[in-house]
PDB file of C-alpha atoms in Angstrom:
ATOM      1  CA  MET A   1       6.345 133.502  -7.802  1.00 42.00           C
ATOM      2  CA  ARG A   2      10.147 133.430  -7.363  1.00 43.00           C
ATOM      3  CA  VAL A   3       9.720 133.072  -3.588  1.00 42.00           C
ATOM      4  CA  VAL A   4       7.483 130.122  -3.886  1.00 41.00           C
ATOM      5  CA  THR A   5       9.791 128.541  -6.368  1.00 44.00           C
ATOM      6  CA  ALA A   6      12.755 128.975  -3.937  1.00 42.00           C
ATOM      7  CA  VAL A   7      10.835 127.568  -1.102  1.00 38.00           C
ATOM      8  CA  ALA A   8       9.823 124.579  -3.152  1.00 44.00           C
ATOM      9  CA  PHE A   9      13.395 124.069  -4.270  1.00 40.00           C
ATOM     10  CA  LEU A  10      14.793 124.107  -0.766  1.00 36.00           C
ATOM     11  CA  GLY A  11      12.120 121.862   0.480  1.00 44.00           C
ATOM     12  CA  GLY A  12      12.886 119.382  -2.206  1.00 48.00           C
ATOM     13  CA  ALA A  13      16.679 119.602  -1.403  1.00 41.00           C
ATOM     14  CA  VAL A  14      15.868 118.756   2.308  1.00 39.00           C
ATOM     15  CA  VAL A  15      13.813 115.776   1.338  1.00 41.00           C
ATOM     16  CA  ALA A  16      16.449 114.523  -1.093  1.00 43.00           C
ATOM     17  CA  LEU A  17      19.271 114.969   1.604  1.00 38.00           C
ATOM     18  CA  GLY A  18      17.157 113.202   4.215  1.00 44.00           C
ATOM     19  CA  GLY A  19      16.561 110.444   1.728  1.00 46.00           C
ATOM     20  CA  ALA A  20      20.323 110.101   1.024  1.00 43.00           C
ATOM     21  CA  VAL A  21      21.157 110.010   4.827  1.00 40.00           C
ATOM     22  CA  GLY A  22      18.356 107.644   5.349  1.00 46.00           C
ATOM     23  CA  ALA A  23      19.616 105.337   2.566  1.00 44.00           C
ATOM     24  CA  THR A  24      23.236 105.436   4.006  1.00 46.00           C
ATOM     25  CA  TRP A  25      21.951 104.417   7.465  1.00 42.00           C
ATOM     26  CA  LEU A  26      20.018 101.560   6.025  1.00 47.00           C
ATOM     27  CA  THR A  27      23.175 100.162   4.132  1.00 55.00           C
ATOM     28  CA  THR A  28      25.877 100.643   6.722  1.00 56.00           C
ATOM     29  CA  PRO A  29      26.057  97.697   9.228  1.00 63.00           C
ATOM     30  CA  ALA A  30      25.509  98.421  12.780  1.00 63.00           C
ATOM     31  CA  PRO A  31      28.795  98.500  14.884  1.00 69.00           C
ATOM     32  CA  GLU A  32      29.818  95.243  16.773  1.00 71.00           C
ATOM     33  CA  PRO A  33      29.095  95.222  20.447  1.00 73.00           C
ATOM     34  CA  THR A  34      32.017  95.832  22.704  1.00 77.00           C
ATOM     35  CA  PRO A  35      32.904  92.541  24.294  1.00 75.00           C
ATOM     36  CA  PRO A  36      32.896  92.493  28.095  1.00 79.00           C
ATOM     37  CA  ALA A  37      36.186  92.897  29.732  1.00 83.00           C
ATOM     38  CA  LEU A  38      38.024  89.686  30.980  1.00 83.00           C
ATOM     39  CA  THR A  39      37.840  89.142  34.701  1.00 90.00           C
ATOM     40  CA  GLU A  40      40.723  87.820  36.766  1.00 88.00           C
ATOM     41  CA  ALA A  41      38.860  84.488  36.941  1.00 88.00           C
ATOM     42  CA  ASP A  42      38.534  84.497  33.177  1.00 85.00           C
ATOM     43  CA  VAL A  43      42.377  85.061  32.748  1.00 86.00           C
ATOM     44  CA  ARG A  44      43.196  82.184  35.266  1.00 88.00           C
ATOM     45  CA  GLY A  45      40.772  79.877  33.455  1.00 88.00           C
ATOM     46  CA  ILE A  46      42.499  80.552  30.151  1.00 89.00           C
ATOM     47  CA  VAL A  47      46.059  80.252  31.470  1.00 86.00           C
ATOM     48  CA  GLN A  48      45.213  77.100  33.297  1.00 87.00           C
ATOM     49  CA  ALA A  49      43.643  75.551  30.166  1.00 89.00           C
ATOM     50  CA  TYR A  50      46.610  76.509  28.032  1.00 86.00           C
ATOM     51  CA  LEU A  51      48.989  75.004  30.594  1.00 85.00           C
ATOM     52  CA  ALA A  52      47.033  71.836  31.007  1.00 87.00           C
ATOM     53  CA  GLU A  53      47.322  71.426  27.151  1.00 86.00           C
ATOM     54  CA  LYS A  54      51.085  72.195  27.227  1.00 84.00           C
ATOM     55  CA  PRO A  55      52.532  71.106  30.624  1.00 84.00           C
ATOM     56  CA  ASP A  56      56.022  71.063  29.239  1.00 85.00           C
ATOM     57  CA  LEU A  57      55.918  74.852  29.333  1.00 80.00           C
ATOM     58  CA  VAL A  58      55.684  74.799  33.089  1.00 77.00           C
ATOM     59  CA  ILE A  59      58.612  72.370  33.437  1.00 83.00           C
ATOM     60  CA  ASP A  60      60.721  74.530  31.094  1.00 84.00           C
ATOM     61  CA  ALA A  61      59.768  77.791  32.955  1.00 83.00           C
ATOM     62  CA  ILE A  62      60.740  76.194  36.220  1.00 87.00           C
ATOM     63  CA  ARG A  63      64.066  74.900  34.922  1.00 84.00           C
ATOM     64  CA  ALA A  64      64.921  78.256  33.459  1.00 84.00           C
ATOM     65  CA  PHE A  65      64.005  80.042  36.726  1.00 82.00           C
ATOM     66  CA  GLN A  66      66.277  77.556  38.702  1.00 80.00           C
ATOM     67  CA  ALA A  67      69.045  77.948  36.306  1.00 77.00           C
ATOM     68  CA  ARG A  68      68.831  81.750  36.577  1.00 82.00           C
ATOM     69  CA  GLU A  69      68.919  81.472  40.459  1.00 78.00           C
ATOM     70  CA  GLU A  70      71.823  78.932  40.429  1.00 70.00           C
ATOM     71  CA  GLN A  71      73.787  81.333  38.158  1.00 73.00           C
ATOM     72  CA  LEU A  72      73.114  84.383  40.479  1.00 77.00           C
ATOM     73  CA  GLU A  73      74.081  82.398  43.396  1.00 72.00           C
ATOM     74  CA  ALA A  74      77.295  80.997  41.792  1.00 71.00           C
ATOM     75  CA  GLU A  75      78.185  84.620  40.827  1.00 75.00           C
ATOM     76  CA  LYS A  76      77.534  85.858  44.411  1.00 77.00           C
ATOM     77  CA  ARG A  77      79.570  82.939  45.848  1.00 75.00           C
ATOM     78  CA  ASN A  78      82.491  83.772  43.392  1.00 78.00           C
ATOM     79  CA  GLU A  79      82.492  87.303  44.515  1.00 87.00           C
ATOM     80  CA  SER A  80      82.663  86.203  48.101  1.00 85.00           C
ATOM     81  CA  ILE A  81      85.532  83.709  47.277  1.00 92.00           C
ATOM     82  CA  ALA A  82      87.526  86.686  45.722  1.00 89.00           C
ATOM     83  CA  ALA A  83      86.919  88.973  48.462  1.00 92.00           C
ATOM     84  CA  MET A  84      87.745  86.395  51.174  1.00 93.00           C
ATOM     85  CA  TRP A  85      90.360  84.300  49.457  1.00 93.00           C
ATOM     86  CA  ASP A  86      93.281  85.059  51.990  1.00 92.00           C
ATOM     87  CA  GLU A  87      90.874  83.760  54.852  1.00 92.00           C
ATOM     88  CA  ILE A  88      89.547  80.851  52.840  1.00 95.00           C
ATOM     89  CA  GLY A  89      92.866  79.815  51.359  1.00 92.00           C
ATOM     90  CA  GLY A  90      94.253  79.171  54.750  1.00 83.00           C
ATOM     91  CA  ILE A  91      95.908  81.020  57.465  1.00 84.00           C
ATOM     92  CA  GLU A  92      98.750  79.902  59.865  1.00 84.00           C
ATOM     93  CA  THR A  93      96.409  77.824  62.149  1.00 88.00           C
ATOM     94  CA  ASP A  94      94.644  75.937  59.352  1.00 94.00           C
ATOM     95  CA  PRO A  95      95.844  72.405  58.786  1.00 97.00           C
ATOM     96  CA  VAL A  96      97.320  71.700  55.369  1.00 97.00           C
ATOM     97  CA  ILE A  97      97.945  68.337  53.733  1.00 97.00           C
ATOM     98  CA  GLY A  98      99.792  67.777  50.498  1.00 96.00           C
ATOM     99  CA  ASN A  99     102.451  70.346  49.525  1.00 97.00           C
ATOM    100  CA  PRO A 100     102.380  73.278  51.794  1.00 95.00           C
ATOM    101  CA  GLN A 101     104.209  75.398  49.079  1.00 95.00           C
ATOM    102  CA  GLY A 102     102.079  74.104  46.399  1.00 95.00           C
ATOM    103  CA  ASP A 103     101.213  76.148  43.303  1.00 95.00           C
ATOM    104  CA  VAL A 104      97.459  75.614  43.645  1.00 96.00           C
ATOM    105  CA  THR A 105      95.156  75.468  46.498  1.00 97.00           C
ATOM    106  CA  LEU A 106      92.107  73.229  47.103  1.00 97.00           C
ATOM    107  CA  VAL A 107      90.016  73.920  50.289  1.00 98.00           C
ATOM    108  CA  GLU A 108      87.816  71.107  51.900  1.00 98.00           C
ATOM    109  CA  PHE A 109      85.040  71.736  54.330  1.00 98.00           C
ATOM    110  CA  PHE A 110      84.179  68.350  55.970  1.00 98.00           C
ATOM    111  CA  ASP A 111      82.870  66.523  59.015  1.00 98.00           C
ATOM    112  CA  TYR A 112      84.439  63.292  60.425  1.00 98.00           C
ATOM    113  CA  ARG A 113      80.951  61.782  60.797  1.00 97.00           C
ATOM    114  CA  CYS A 114      79.953  62.430  57.173  1.00 97.00           C
ATOM    115  CA  GLY A 115      79.785  59.321  55.017  1.00 96.00           C
ATOM    116  CA  TYR A 116      80.471  61.215  51.858  1.00 97.00           C
ATOM    117  CA  CYS A 117      83.535  62.838  53.307  1.00 98.00           C
ATOM    118  CA  LYS A 118      84.897  59.457  54.323  1.00 97.00           C
ATOM    119  CA  ARG A 119      84.301  58.340  50.739  1.00 96.00           C
ATOM    120  CA  MET A 120      86.312  61.206  49.533  1.00 97.00           C
ATOM    121  CA  THR A 121      89.495  60.611  51.800  1.00 96.00           C
ATOM    122  CA  PRO A 122      91.030  58.045  49.562  1.00 96.00           C
ATOM    123  CA  GLU A 123      90.457  60.203  46.512  1.00 96.00           C
ATOM    124  CA  ILE A 124      92.130  63.112  48.181  1.00 97.00           C
ATOM    125  CA  ASN A 125      95.111  61.077  49.143  1.00 96.00           C
ATOM    126  CA  ALA A 126      95.396  59.695  45.623  1.00 96.00           C
ATOM    127  CA  LEU A 127      95.242  63.212  44.319  1.00 97.00           C
ATOM    128  CA  ILE A 128      98.110  64.197  46.544  1.00 97.00           C
ATOM    129  CA  GLU A 129     100.158  61.237  45.345  1.00 96.00           C
ATOM    130  CA  GLU A 130      99.500  61.994  41.612  1.00 96.00           C
ATOM    131  CA  ASP A 131      99.863  65.830  42.018  1.00 97.00           C
ATOM    132  CA  PRO A 132     102.875  66.865  44.235  1.00 95.00           C
ATOM    133  CA  LYS A 133     102.219  70.462  43.847  1.00 96.00           C
ATOM    134  CA  VAL A 134      98.635  70.626  45.199  1.00 97.00           C
ATOM    135  CA  ARG A 135      98.173  72.324  48.517  1.00 97.00           C
ATOM    136  CA  ILE A 136      94.984  71.175  50.396  1.00 97.00           C
ATOM    137  CA  VAL A 137      93.523  73.283  53.209  1.00 98.00           C
ATOM    138  CA  MET A 138      91.430  71.301  55.635  1.00 98.00           C
ATOM    139  CA  LYS A 139      88.461  73.157  57.095  1.00 98.00           C
ATOM    140  CA  GLU A 140      87.100  71.462  60.111  1.00 98.00           C
ATOM    141  CA  PHE A 141      83.288  71.879  59.885  1.00 98.00           C
ATOM    142  CA  PRO A 142      81.630  69.747  62.532  1.00 98.00           C
ATOM    143  CA  ILE A 143      77.927  70.134  61.898  1.00 98.00           C
ATOM    144  CA  LEU A 144      76.671  66.569  62.608  1.00 97.00           C
ATOM    145  CA  GLY A 145      76.501  66.662  66.377  1.00 97.00           C
ATOM    146  CA  PRO A 146      78.665  66.897  69.501  1.00 97.00           C
ATOM    147  CA  GLU A 147      80.820  63.946  68.573  1.00 98.00           C
ATOM    148  CA  SER A 148      81.850  65.791  65.440  1.00 98.00           C
ATOM    149  CA  ILE A 149      82.992  68.714  67.461  1.00 98.00           C
ATOM    150  CA  ILE A 150      85.040  66.441  69.644  1.00 98.00           C
ATOM    151  CA  ALA A 151      86.575  64.852  66.655  1.00 98.00           C
ATOM    152  CA  SER A 152      87.615  68.140  65.217  1.00 98.00           C
ATOM    153  CA  ARG A 153      89.023  69.491  68.343  1.00 98.00           C
ATOM    154  CA  VAL A 154      91.039  66.280  68.769  1.00 98.00           C
ATOM    155  CA  ALA A 155      92.331  66.640  65.150  1.00 98.00           C
ATOM    156  CA  LEU A 156      93.262  70.347  65.658  1.00 98.00           C
ATOM    157  CA  ALA A 157      94.946  69.482  68.997  1.00 98.00           C
ATOM    158  CA  ALA A 158      96.862  66.649  67.190  1.00 98.00           C
ATOM    159  CA  LYS A 159      98.204  69.274  64.847  1.00 97.00           C
ATOM    160  CA  MET A 160      99.888  70.948  67.901  1.00 97.00           C
ATOM    161  CA  GLN A 161     101.906  67.571  68.018  1.00 98.00           C
ATOM    162  CA  ASP A 162     102.684  67.478  64.359  1.00 97.00           C
ATOM    163  CA  ARG A 163     100.198  64.498  63.902  1.00 97.00           C
ATOM    164  CA  TYR A 164      97.309  66.175  62.136  1.00 98.00           C
ATOM    165  CA  ALA A 165      97.473  64.082  58.954  1.00 96.00           C
ATOM    166  CA  GLN A 166      97.732  60.822  60.640  1.00 97.00           C
ATOM    167  CA  VAL A 167      94.917  61.490  63.130  1.00 98.00           C
ATOM    168  CA  HIS A 168      92.770  62.934  60.304  1.00 98.00           C
ATOM    169  CA  ASP A 169      93.084  59.803  58.130  1.00 97.00           C
ATOM    170  CA  ALA A 170      92.523  57.495  61.205  1.00 98.00           C
ATOM    171  CA  LEU A 171      89.259  59.319  62.151  1.00 98.00           C
ATOM    172  CA  MET A 172      88.118  59.276  58.407  1.00 98.00           C
ATOM    173  CA  ASN A 173      88.940  55.472  57.983  1.00 96.00           C
ATOM    174  CA  HIS A 174      87.215  54.493  61.090  1.00 97.00           C
ATOM    175  CA  ARG A 175      84.222  52.271  60.584  1.00 94.00           C
ATOM    176  CA  GLY A 176      81.366  52.039  63.031  1.00 93.00           C
ATOM    177  CA  GLU A 177      79.999  54.565  65.607  1.00 94.00           C
ATOM    178  CA  LEU A 178      82.461  57.440  66.026  1.00 97.00           C
ATOM    179  CA  ASP A 179      81.616  58.414  69.639  1.00 97.00           C
ATOM    180  CA  ALA A 180      83.865  60.151  72.091  1.00 97.00           C
ATOM    181  CA  GLU A 181      85.464  56.891  73.349  1.00 97.00           C
ATOM    182  CA  ALA A 182      86.273  55.745  69.753  1.00 98.00           C
ATOM    183  CA  ILE A 183      87.858  59.296  69.006  1.00 98.00           C
ATOM    184  CA  TYR A 184      90.056  59.230  72.008  1.00 98.00           C
ATOM    185  CA  ALA A 185      91.126  55.707  71.279  1.00 98.00           C
ATOM    186  CA  ILE A 186      92.066  56.549  67.754  1.00 98.00           C
ATOM    187  CA  ALA A 187      94.190  59.568  69.059  1.00 98.00           C
ATOM    188  CA  GLU A 188      95.970  57.318  71.755  1.00 98.00           C
ATOM    189  CA  GLY A 189      96.486  54.673  69.112  1.00 97.00           C
ATOM    190  CA  GLU A 190      98.395  57.309  66.878  1.00 97.00           C
ATOM    191  CA  GLY A 191     100.808  57.890  69.863  1.00 97.00           C
ATOM    192  CA  LEU A 192      99.719  61.249  70.969  1.00 98.00           C
ATOM    193  CA  ASP A 193     100.443  62.650  74.334  1.00 98.00           C
ATOM    194  CA  MET A 194      96.800  62.409  75.686  1.00 98.00           C
ATOM    195  CA  GLU A 195      97.260  64.835  78.615  1.00 98.00           C
ATOM    196  CA  LYS A 196      98.570  67.384  76.309  1.00 98.00           C
ATOM    197  CA  LEU A 197      95.901  66.556  73.703  1.00 98.00           C
ATOM    198  CA  ARG A 198      93.036  67.174  76.084  1.00 98.00           C
ATOM    199  CA  ALA A 199      94.516  70.522  77.238  1.00 98.00           C
ATOM    200  CA  ASP A 200      95.137  71.666  73.744  1.00 98.00           C
ATOM    201  CA  MET A 201      91.576  70.667  72.628  1.00 98.00           C
ATOM    202  CA  GLN A 202      90.571  73.930  74.615  1.00 97.00           C
ATOM    203  CA  HIS A 203      93.287  76.074  73.172  1.00 97.00           C
ATOM    204  CA  PRO A 204      92.115  79.463  71.955  1.00 97.00           C
ATOM    205  CA  ASP A 205      93.467  78.630  68.425  1.00 96.00           C
ATOM    206  CA  VAL A 206      91.079  75.695  68.232  1.00 97.00           C
ATOM    207  CA  ASP A 207      88.194  77.760  69.366  1.00 97.00           C
ATOM    208  CA  ALA A 208      89.101  80.608  66.835  1.00 96.00           C
ATOM    209  CA  THR A 209      89.584  78.071  63.868  1.00 97.00           C
ATOM    210  CA  LEU A 210      86.234  76.344  64.403  1.00 97.00           C
ATOM    211  CA  ARG A 211      84.531  79.743  64.840  1.00 97.00           C
ATOM    212  CA  ARG A 212      86.092  81.094  61.718  1.00 96.00           C
ATOM    213  CA  ASN A 213      85.181  78.081  59.667  1.00 97.00           C
ATOM    214  CA  MET A 214      81.615  78.443  60.650  1.00 97.00           C
ATOM    215  CA  GLU A 215      81.489  82.083  59.847  1.00 96.00           C
ATOM    216  CA  LEU A 216      83.076  81.279  56.376  1.00 95.00           C
ATOM    217  CA  ALA A 217      80.704  78.563  55.655  1.00 96.00           C
ATOM    218  CA  ASP A 218      77.803  80.829  56.423  1.00 95.00           C
ATOM    219  CA  ALA A 219      79.254  83.565  54.163  1.00 93.00           C
ATOM    220  CA  LEU A 220      79.678  81.087  51.326  1.00 93.00           C
ATOM    221  CA  ASN A 221      76.266  79.389  51.918  1.00 92.00           C
ATOM    222  CA  ILE A 222      77.835  76.037  52.610  1.00 94.00           C
ATOM    223  CA  ARG A 223      75.217  73.987  54.380  1.00 93.00           C
ATOM    224  CA  GLY A 224      76.680  70.508  53.933  1.00 96.00           C
ATOM    225  CA  THR A 225      79.742  68.368  53.635  1.00 98.00           C
ATOM    226  CA  PRO A 226      81.934  67.889  51.774  1.00 98.00           C
ATOM    227  CA  ALA A 227      82.502  71.024  49.947  1.00 98.00           C
ATOM    228  CA  PHE A 228      85.482  71.882  47.786  1.00 98.00           C
ATOM    229  CA  ILE A 229      86.763  75.356  46.970  1.00 97.00           C
ATOM    230  CA  THR A 230      89.243  76.812  44.571  1.00 96.00           C
ATOM    231  CA  ARG A 231      89.737  80.507  43.514  1.00 92.00           C
ATOM    232  CA  ASN A 232      87.218  79.700  40.760  1.00 91.00           C
ATOM    233  CA  GLY A 233      84.306  78.561  42.786  1.00 92.00           C
ATOM    234  CA  ILE A 234      82.600  75.894  44.809  1.00 94.00           C
ATOM    235  CA  THR A 235      81.842  72.259  44.160  1.00 95.00           C
ATOM    236  CA  PRO A 236      79.525  70.647  46.738  1.00 95.00           C
ATOM    237  CA  GLY A 237      79.274  67.067  47.521  1.00 96.00           C
ATOM    238  CA  ALA A 238      81.396  63.851  46.893  1.00 96.00           C
ATOM    239  CA  VAL A 239      82.828  64.267  43.454  1.00 96.00           C
ATOM    240  CA  SER A 240      85.151  62.037  41.248  1.00 95.00           C
ATOM    241  CA  ARG A 241      88.887  62.581  41.218  1.00 95.00           C
ATOM    242  CA  SER A 242      88.654  63.687  37.613  1.00 96.00           C
ATOM    243  CA  THR A 243      86.408  66.475  38.762  1.00 96.00           C
ATOM    244  CA  LEU A 244      89.041  67.463  41.501  1.00 97.00           C
ATOM    245  CA  ARG A 245      91.595  67.448  38.594  1.00 96.00           C
ATOM    246  CA  ASP A 246      89.481  69.674  36.425  1.00 96.00           C
ATOM    247  CA  MET A 247      89.017  72.114  39.432  1.00 96.00           C
ATOM    248  CA  LEU A 248      92.750  72.206  39.931  1.00 97.00           C
ATOM    249  CA  ALA A 249      93.521  72.810  36.214  1.00 96.00           C
ATOM    250  CA  SER A 250      90.960  75.599  35.982  1.00 94.00           C
ATOM    251  CA  ALA A 251      92.482  77.213  39.013  1.00 95.00           C
ATOM    252  CA  ARG A 252      95.990  76.925  37.793  1.00 94.00           C
ATOM    253  CA  LYS A 253      94.893  78.499  34.492  1.00 91.00           C
ATOM    254  CA  GLY A 254      93.312  81.383  36.461  1.00 80.00           C
ATOM    255  CA  ASN A 255      96.539  81.880  38.483  1.00 71.00           C
ATOM    256  CA  SER A 256      98.652  82.078  35.292  1.00 50.00           C
TER     257      SER A 256
END
């Protein structure tokens, strides 16, 4: 009798437990289905749709990227300037205008056939007039064709007759085609000994100066003219006299 009762009790318990589990299963919501993974095409579509809705984000990202690249390039240039300043700032064979013993140095890379360089010539001369302590190193950088090379060789040869500044200004102030005939006519008009000039144009110092300037420009990533350099950095292109003044002021502050 006790065995039957125990079996009946266990059977009832199992039924009750099964009912409870069944009731729980019936009242618990089914799990959400796992969404399919996004494909690369899905992601592209989402991004494209978002950028189409907010195009300014693209412009801002490009500008930020360019700013970072320019900053990195400027830092790299400044490191190069610091490492090579003795060569950049002028050695004995480099022409110098202004005050050779000046307290601050401005370096200009230029080409005689460059219109922007011609535009800067009166600004440079005015700067020399107003700042008697500026020393300007002239880096002949003839990149605009064979006539530019002839002009640079003539100017460097004129330096050997102590007529560099006069010939430089005359070449820069020439209007019209600056071909070989015009270049030699300018040199003759400045009273140079033409036989000596033609010989000096092939002087090893002239070759070395032009080669060194090309190497420096490559190291500093200078691709056009004019380009102005102080110890503090490079400023490319034709700039205002006030910009040149600011460059000199900053360089002087750095020298102090």
